[in-house]
Coordinates of C-alpha atoms in Angstrom, one line a residue:
M19 CA -22.9 -29.5 -49.6
K20 CA -22.1 -32.4 -47.3
L21 CA -23.9 -32.5 -44.0
E22 CA -22.1 -34.2 -41.1
L23 CA -24.2 -35.1 -38.1
S24 CA -23.4 -36.6 -34.7
T25 CA -25.7 -37.1 -31.8
S26 CA -26.9 -34.0 -29.9
T27 CA -26.8 -30.6 -31.5
K28 CA -29.8 -30.1 -33.8
L29 CA -30.5 -27.8 -36.7
L30 CA -34.1 -27.3 -36.1
I31 CA -35.3 -25.6 -39.3
F32 CA -33.6 -25.6 -42.8
S33 CA -34.7 -23.1 -45.4
F34 CA -33.3 -23.4 -48.8
F35 CA -33.3 -20.6 -51.4
S36 CA -31.4 -19.3 -54.3
S37 CA -29.7 -15.9 -54.7
H38 CA -27.2 -14.7 -57.3
F39 CA -26.7 -18.3 -58.5
Q40 CA -25.8 -19.4 -55.0
I41 CA -27.7 -21.9 -52.9
L42 CA -27.8 -20.7 -49.3
I43 CA -28.8 -22.4 -46.2
T44 CA -30.5 -20.5 -43.4
I45 CA -30.2 -21.9 -40.0
H46 CA -33.5 -20.5 -38.7
C47 CA -33.1 -19.0 -35.2
T48 CA -31.5 -22.0 -33.4
I49 CA -27.8 -22.7 -33.8
I50 CA -27.3 -25.0 -30.8
A51 CA -30.0 -27.0 -29.0
E52 CA -28.6 -29.5 -26.5
C53 CA -30.0 -31.5 -23.6
Y54 CA -26.5 -32.5 -22.3
N55 CA -27.6 -36.2 -21.8
S56 CA -28.8 -34.9 -18.4
S57 CA -30.9 -36.7 -15.8
I58 CA -34.7 -36.7 -16.0
Y59 CA -37.2 -34.9 -13.7
T60 CA -40.7 -36.2 -13.3
S61 CA -43.9 -34.5 -14.3
G62 CA -45.5 -32.6 -11.4
S63 CA -42.2 -32.5 -9.4
S64 CA -40.9 -29.6 -7.5
F65 CA -38.1 -29.3 -10.1
E66 CA -40.6 -28.9 -12.9
A67 CA -42.4 -26.2 -10.9
N68 CA -39.2 -24.4 -10.2
L69 CA -38.2 -24.7 -13.9
K70 CA -41.4 -23.1 -15.1
T71 CA -40.9 -20.2 -12.8
M72 CA -37.3 -19.9 -13.9
L73 CA -38.1 -19.9 -17.6
T74 CA -40.6 -17.1 -17.2
S75 CA -38.1 -15.1 -15.3
L76 CA -35.4 -15.7 -17.9
S77 CA -37.5 -14.5 -20.8
I78 CA -38.6 -11.3 -19.0
N79 CA -35.4 -10.3 -17.3
G80 CA -33.2 -11.2 -20.2
V81 CA -34.9 -8.5 -22.3
L82 CA -34.9 -6.0 -19.4
R83 CA -31.1 -6.5 -19.2
H84 CA -30.7 -6.3 -22.9
D85 CA -27.2 -4.8 -22.7
T86 CA -25.8 -7.2 -20.1
F87 CA -27.1 -10.7 -19.1
Y88 CA -29.3 -12.2 -16.5
N89 CA -28.8 -15.2 -14.2
A90 CA -30.7 -16.5 -11.3
T91 CA -31.4 -19.5 -9.1
Y92 CA -34.8 -20.7 -7.9
G93 CA -35.8 -23.3 -5.3
D94 CA -33.9 -25.3 -2.8
D95 CA -31.7 -28.3 -3.2
P96 CA -32.1 -30.9 -4.6
N97 CA -34.7 -29.2 -6.8
R98 CA -32.8 -25.9 -7.3
V99 CA -32.7 -24.6 -10.9
Y100 CA -30.0 -22.3 -12.2
G101 CA -30.8 -20.2 -15.2
F102 CA -29.1 -17.8 -17.6
S103 CA -30.3 -15.7 -20.5
Q104 CA -28.7 -13.0 -22.7
C105 CA -29.6 -10.9 -25.7
M106 CA -26.8 -11.4 -28.3
S107 CA -24.9 -8.3 -29.4
G108 CA -26.5 -6.9 -32.6
A109 CA -30.0 -8.2 -31.8
S110 CA -32.7 -5.6 -31.3
E111 CA -34.7 -5.6 -28.1
A112 CA -37.8 -6.8 -30.0
D113 CA -36.0 -9.6 -31.7
C114 CA -34.4 -10.7 -28.5
R115 CA -37.8 -10.7 -26.7
Q116 CA -39.3 -12.9 -29.3
C117 CA -36.3 -15.2 -29.4
L118 CA -36.4 -15.7 -25.6
I119 CA -40.1 -16.3 -25.6
N120 CA -39.7 -18.9 -28.4
S121 CA -36.7 -20.5 -26.6
T122 CA -38.6 -21.0 -23.4
V123 CA -41.2 -23.0 -25.3
E124 CA -38.8 -24.9 -27.6
I125 CA -36.3 -25.8 -24.9
V126 CA -39.1 -27.8 -23.0
Q127 CA -40.3 -29.3 -26.2
Q128 CA -36.9 -30.4 -27.5
C129 CA -35.6 -31.5 -24.1
P130 CA -38.7 -32.8 -22.2
G131 CA -38.0 -33.8 -18.7
R132 CA -34.3 -32.9 -18.9
T133 CA -32.6 -31.2 -15.9
Q134 CA -30.1 -29.4 -18.2
A135 CA -30.6 -27.8 -21.6
I136 CA -29.2 -24.9 -23.7
F137 CA -30.7 -23.0 -26.7
R138 CA -28.4 -20.6 -28.5
S139 CA -29.7 -18.5 -31.4
F140 CA -28.5 -15.6 -33.4
D141 CA -30.6 -13.3 -31.2
C142 CA -30.4 -14.8 -27.8
I143 CA -29.1 -17.6 -25.5
L144 CA -31.1 -19.4 -22.8
R145 CA -29.8 -22.1 -20.5
Y146 CA -30.9 -23.9 -17.4
S147 CA -29.4 -26.6 -15.2
N148 CA -29.7 -28.4 -11.9
Q149 CA -26.0 -27.6 -11.4
R150 CA -24.3 -24.2 -11.1
F151 CA -22.7 -23.2 -14.4
F152 CA -22.5 -19.4 -14.1
S153 CA -19.2 -17.9 -15.6
Q154 CA -17.9 -21.3 -16.5
P155 CA -16.9 -21.3 -20.2
D156 CA -18.1 -24.2 -22.4
D157 CA -15.8 -23.9 -25.4
T158 CA -16.5 -27.3 -27.0
V159 CA -17.1 -26.6 -30.7
R160 CA -20.7 -27.5 -31.6
V161 CA -21.1 -26.0 -35.2
T162 CA -18.7 -25.1 -38.0
A163 CA -19.7 -23.7 -41.4
W164 CA -17.7 -22.5 -44.3
P165 CA -17.9 -21.7 -48.1
T166 CA -15.6 -23.6 -50.5
A167 CA -14.3 -20.4 -52.0
I168 CA -10.6 -19.9 -51.5
R169 CA -8.8 -16.8 -50.4
S170 CA -5.3 -15.8 -51.5
N171 CA -3.9 -14.7 -48.1
P172 CA -5.2 -17.0 -45.3
N173 CA -2.4 -16.3 -42.9
L174 CA -3.3 -12.6 -42.8
M175 CA -6.9 -13.6 -41.9
I176 CA -5.7 -15.6 -38.9
K177 CA -3.6 -12.6 -37.8
E178 CA -6.8 -10.5 -38.0
M179 CA -8.7 -13.0 -36.0
E180 CA -6.1 -13.0 -33.3
A181 CA -6.3 -9.2 -33.1
L182 CA -10.1 -9.3 -33.1
I183 CA -10.4 -11.8 -30.2
L184 CA -8.1 -9.6 -28.1
D185 CA -10.3 -6.6 -28.7
A186 CA -13.6 -8.5 -28.1
S187 CA -12.5 -10.2 -24.9
A188 CA -11.3 -6.9 -23.4
T189 CA -14.6 -5.1 -23.9
P190 CA -17.4 -5.3 -21.2
S191 CA -19.8 -6.5 -23.8
R192 CA -17.4 -9.3 -24.8
Y193 CA -18.1 -8.4 -28.4
G194 CA -16.0 -7.1 -31.2
R195 CA -16.0 -6.7 -35.0
R196 CA -13.4 -5.8 -37.5
T197 CA -13.4 -4.8 -41.2
T198 CA -10.2 -5.4 -43.1
N199 CA -9.2 -4.4 -46.6
F200 CA -6.7 -7.0 -47.7
S201 CA -6.6 -5.5 -51.2
K202 CA -8.5 -3.1 -53.4
H203 CA -11.0 -5.8 -54.2
E204 CA -10.9 -7.9 -51.1
T205 CA -12.6 -6.9 -47.9
T206 CA -13.3 -9.2 -45.0
Y207 CA -15.8 -8.7 -42.1
G208 CA -15.2 -10.4 -38.8
L209 CA -17.1 -10.8 -35.6
A210 CA -16.2 -12.4 -32.2
Q211 CA -18.3 -12.6 -29.1
C212 CA -18.7 -14.4 -25.8
T213 CA -21.5 -14.7 -23.3
R214 CA -21.1 -11.6 -21.0
D215 CA -20.8 -13.6 -17.8
L216 CA -17.3 -14.7 -18.8
S217 CA -14.2 -12.9 -17.5
E218 CA -11.9 -11.3 -20.0
K219 CA -9.4 -14.2 -19.5
D220 CA -12.0 -16.9 -20.0
C221 CA -13.6 -15.1 -23.0
Y222 CA -10.2 -14.8 -24.7
A223 CA -9.4 -18.5 -24.0
C224 CA -12.8 -19.5 -25.4
L225 CA -12.4 -17.4 -28.6
N226 CA -8.8 -18.7 -29.0
S227 CA -10.3 -22.2 -29.1
M228 CA -12.6 -21.0 -31.9
V229 CA -9.6 -19.6 -33.8
D230 CA -7.9 -23.0 -33.5
A231 CA -11.0 -24.7 -34.8
F232 CA -11.2 -22.2 -37.6
K233 CA -7.7 -23.1 -38.6
Y234 CA -8.8 -26.7 -38.8
C235 CA -12.1 -26.3 -40.7
C236 CA -11.8 -23.1 -42.6
H237 CA -8.2 -22.2 -43.2
G238 CA -7.8 -20.8 -46.7
R239 CA -11.5 -20.3 -47.2
S240 CA -13.1 -17.0 -47.9
G241 CA -15.0 -17.1 -44.6
G242 CA -16.3 -19.3 -41.9
N243 CA -18.3 -19.7 -38.7
V244 CA -17.3 -21.5 -35.5
Y245 CA -19.8 -21.8 -32.6
S246 CA -19.6 -23.1 -29.0
V247 CA -22.1 -22.5 -26.2
S248 CA -20.0 -19.7 -24.7
C249 CA -18.5 -18.0 -27.7
N250 CA -18.2 -17.8 -31.5
I251 CA -16.3 -16.2 -34.3
R252 CA -17.5 -15.4 -37.8
Y253 CA -15.8 -14.1 -40.9
E254 CA -17.4 -13.3 -44.3
T255 CA -16.7 -11.4 -47.5
Y256 CA -19.9 -9.3 -47.0
P257 CA -21.1 -7.1 -44.1
F258 CA -23.4 -9.1 -41.8
Y259 CA -23.1 -7.6 -38.4
Y260 CA -26.7 -6.7 -37.8
L261 CA -28.2 -9.4 -40.1
Y262 CA -28.5 -12.2 -37.6
D263 CA -31.5 -13.6 -39.4
S264 CA -29.5 -13.9 -42.5
P265 CA -27.5 -17.0 -43.6
P266 CA -24.5 -17.6 -41.3
S267 CA -22.3 -18.4 -44.4
L268 CA -22.5 -19.1 -48.1
L269 CA -23.3 -22.8 -47.9
A270 CA -24.5 -24.9 -50.9
S271 CA -26.5 -28.1 -50.9
S272 CA -25.1 -31.0 -52.9
N273 CA -28.7 -32.0 -53.7
I274 CA -29.4 -28.8 -55.6
P275 CA -27.6 -27.8 -58.7
T276 CA -25.7 -24.5 -58.4
Q277 CA -23.5 -22.4 -60.5
G278 CA -22.0 -20.5 -57.6
N279 CA -20.1 -21.2 -54.5
E280 CA -20.8 -24.2 -52.4
G281 CA -19.9 -24.9 -48.8
K282 CA -20.1 -27.2 -45.9
I283 CA -21.6 -27.4 -42.4
A284 CA -20.6 -29.8 -39.7
L285 CA -22.1 -30.4 -36.3
H286 CA -19.9 -31.6 -33.4
F287 CA -20.8 -33.3 -30.1

C-alpha cells in the first residue's frame, strides 16, 4: 500500500492485522481530525471557558438526540462558541456515547488552543468553531480509500451510486444503503450519508461530489470510500453496514508481504 499524506487530516491510530491472506488497515475511531488552521485562544480566556461548557453539552446532548443531531451556541461575541454533534447512522447509543466522550478529550489534545476543530469518526461527529457553520456543507474530500481488486462492470456501480445518493439525501436521516446483485457471484453493498443538519439539496450536492471523487480514485475497483466532513459514500463487496469498527476497506500495506488484495489510502487537505 502507498500512503499519501498532506498537511492537516490525521489518521490517529493504525492497527495492522492479517485475515484470509489479506492485510487490512483499521482506521481506529477517527477518520477526520482537523484544526482548520484557525486562530488561537489563550489559556484561561472566556473563549476557553465557553468551549469547555460547549464540549460537555455536545457529548451529553448528542447522545440524547441519537436519531437527529444537536447544535448550540454558548457565550457572547467575540467569545461565542458554536458546536455540533451527531451520532452516525448505524452506531449504537452506547458506541456513540463513548465516541463523543473520547472526541471531547481528543479534540482539545489534538487542536490545543484552536478556535475551530472537527473530529469525525465511524460512530460520531463533533465540531466547534468561533464562527457559525450550522447547515453549511463542507464537501472538500479529506480521505479516500480503495482496494486494488478490479470489477468487471464499473459503470453499473456508478449508476447504483447515483441512485443511492438520491435516496439517501431524500430521507430525514440523510442516510441510505443499497445492496445490488450484479451477477450470480457478484454482490455490492453501498452506503451514503450526510450530517443531518443539511437540507436535502445540500446533502445531494455533497454526496454528488463524493461520487465525482469516487470516479477519480476508485473507478473500476471492487469498492471504495470517500469522506468529507459533511458526507461520505462507501462501497464494498461484503456487508458492513453496522460494522463501523471494522476496516473501512480492504487495504494492504506495501511493507508487509501479502498473498491477497492490496489497496491504497490517500489523505487530502
